[in-house]
Structures are given as C-alpha cells and as structure tokens.
Amino acid sequence: NLEDMGVFHMTLDKNYLKEALSALLHTVLFHRTYGEVRPREQTCHLLELTYAVCDSGKIMTEVDQTCSDFLRALNTNPSATTGQVVLSFYEKKPGGFFKKEEKNVWERWTFHFSIADQPESRAQRAELSRQLTSHLSVISCTIMKKFSHVPKISENTADTHVREAPFFHDVGDHSDVSS
C-alpha cells in the first residue's frame, strides 16, 4: 500500500534551491535510515537554519547529486518556473524466471518548487527560512506518527549488509521542470 506523504510547496529564488532541497531530502532520509546512524548537524548558510543528517558519505553524495541534477535541469530551460523532486521508498519483489525484479513503492514524498523571478528582500529570506523550518518539522512529525505502512527491515527493503542503510529508495522525477 502506497502512503503518499504529501506535496511540500516552496516558492524561492534559485540561489536557495539547493540548500532547501538538500534539507528536505536529508530530513526524510535521516528518519528512514536504520542501523548505526551517526547524526551530524548540517547548516543552511543562506537560510540560517540547522538540521540533522546521517553522517554517511553515500547519503551525502546522493543528496548532493540529486540537488545538482535538479538545478541543472532547471538551468537547462531558462524559462522554467517550476519543478519537482519525488523521493520514493520501495520494497523489492523478486522476479520469476522470465520476469524482472519489481519495485513495490510503499512511501512517496513530493517536493514542488516555484522559482521566484524577483530579487529577494531580508523579510522574504526570513519567511523562506520559517517555511523551510516548518516543512522540516512537519516531515519529522509525520514520520513519527505515520509508520504502520513501513515494512519490516529485510533484504527486500534495504541493504542489510551495511552498517547504516536507508530503506531502498529512488530520488528523481525532474520531468515537471516547466515554464
């Protein structure tokens, strides 16, 4: 059963996009990682807020690559004013003799961004910081309250051979980069 965790909307200047998306993705992945999770503080310097991340090179690299890819997709289309990133968690369903392995998505997070075309003021940056802080809080609270859909940890849901692993997941869907 797919649990759609909602769509989080933000309107912001492209200069803040990478930090905002990184904070959102890291917050979800932090709560969906099990094992020996070593938390580390990460600071959004432009937005002046701090959040927790998994001190994992693999997760850090994945989030950074996703943010860079998304920004590149927006910059490729100069008239693009919106875009979204979807983070999905899934369970692997073994394929048969002639069938490929399937992914059964059990949780989805959608982050939708509208790009502001006006220079931001100090008040707008403070509002953006407040909005991002609110989103991070809602994400954390939602994860703590809604967990009955989360499957048991097994080799079908996560890489059980590593010390610190998030559930299997896909991040992407830059298809909604449009004007």
Short mmCIF file of N, CA and C in Angstrom, two decimals, residues 16 46-48 120-130:
data_model
loop_
_atom_site.label_atom_id
_atom_site.label_comp_id
_atom_site.label_asym_id
_atom_site.label_seq_id
_atom_site.Cartn_x
_atom_site.Cartn_y
_atom_site.Cartn_z
N TYR A 16 18.57 29.68 -3.50
CA TYR A 16 18.27 28.96 -2.27
C TYR A 16 17.80 27.52 -2.52
N LEU A 46 22.78 30.12 3.77
CA LEU A 46 22.00 31.21 3.19
C LEU A 46 20.68 31.43 3.92
N LEU A 47 20.12 30.34 4.48
CA LEU A 47 18.81 30.44 5.14
C LEU A 47 18.92 30.43 6.67
N GLU A 48 20.11 30.29 7.17
CA GLU A 48 20.37 30.37 8.61
C GLU A 48 19.51 29.42 9.43
N GLU A 120 15.11 38.98 -3.84
CA GLU A 120 14.51 38.76 -2.52
C GLU A 120 14.98 39.83 -1.53
N SER A 121 14.13 40.07 -0.57
CA SER A 121 14.46 41.01 0.49
C SER A 121 14.82 40.21 1.74
N ARG A 122 15.30 40.89 2.73
CA ARG A 122 15.63 40.24 4.00
C ARG A 122 14.39 39.59 4.62
N ALA A 123 13.26 40.27 4.50
CA ALA A 123 12.00 39.73 5.03
C ALA A 123 11.58 38.47 4.28
N GLN A 124 11.76 38.45 2.96
CA GLN A 124 11.42 37.26 2.18
C GLN A 124 12.32 36.08 2.54
N ARG A 125 13.60 36.36 2.76
CA ARG A 125 14.53 35.29 3.15
C ARG A 125 14.16 34.75 4.52
N ALA A 126 13.75 35.60 5.45
CA ALA A 126 13.32 35.16 6.78
C ALA A 126 12.06 34.31 6.67
N GLU A 127 11.14 34.69 5.78
CA GLU A 127 9.91 33.92 5.56
C GLU A 127 10.24 32.56 4.94
N LEU A 128 11.17 32.52 4.01
CA LEU A 128 11.58 31.26 3.40
C LEU A 128 12.21 30.34 4.44
N SER A 129 13.03 30.90 5.31
CA SER A 129 13.65 30.13 6.38
C SER A 129 12.58 29.57 7.33
N ARG A 130 11.58 30.39 7.64
CA ARG A 130 10.49 29.95 8.51
C ARG A 130 9.69 28.84 7.83
#
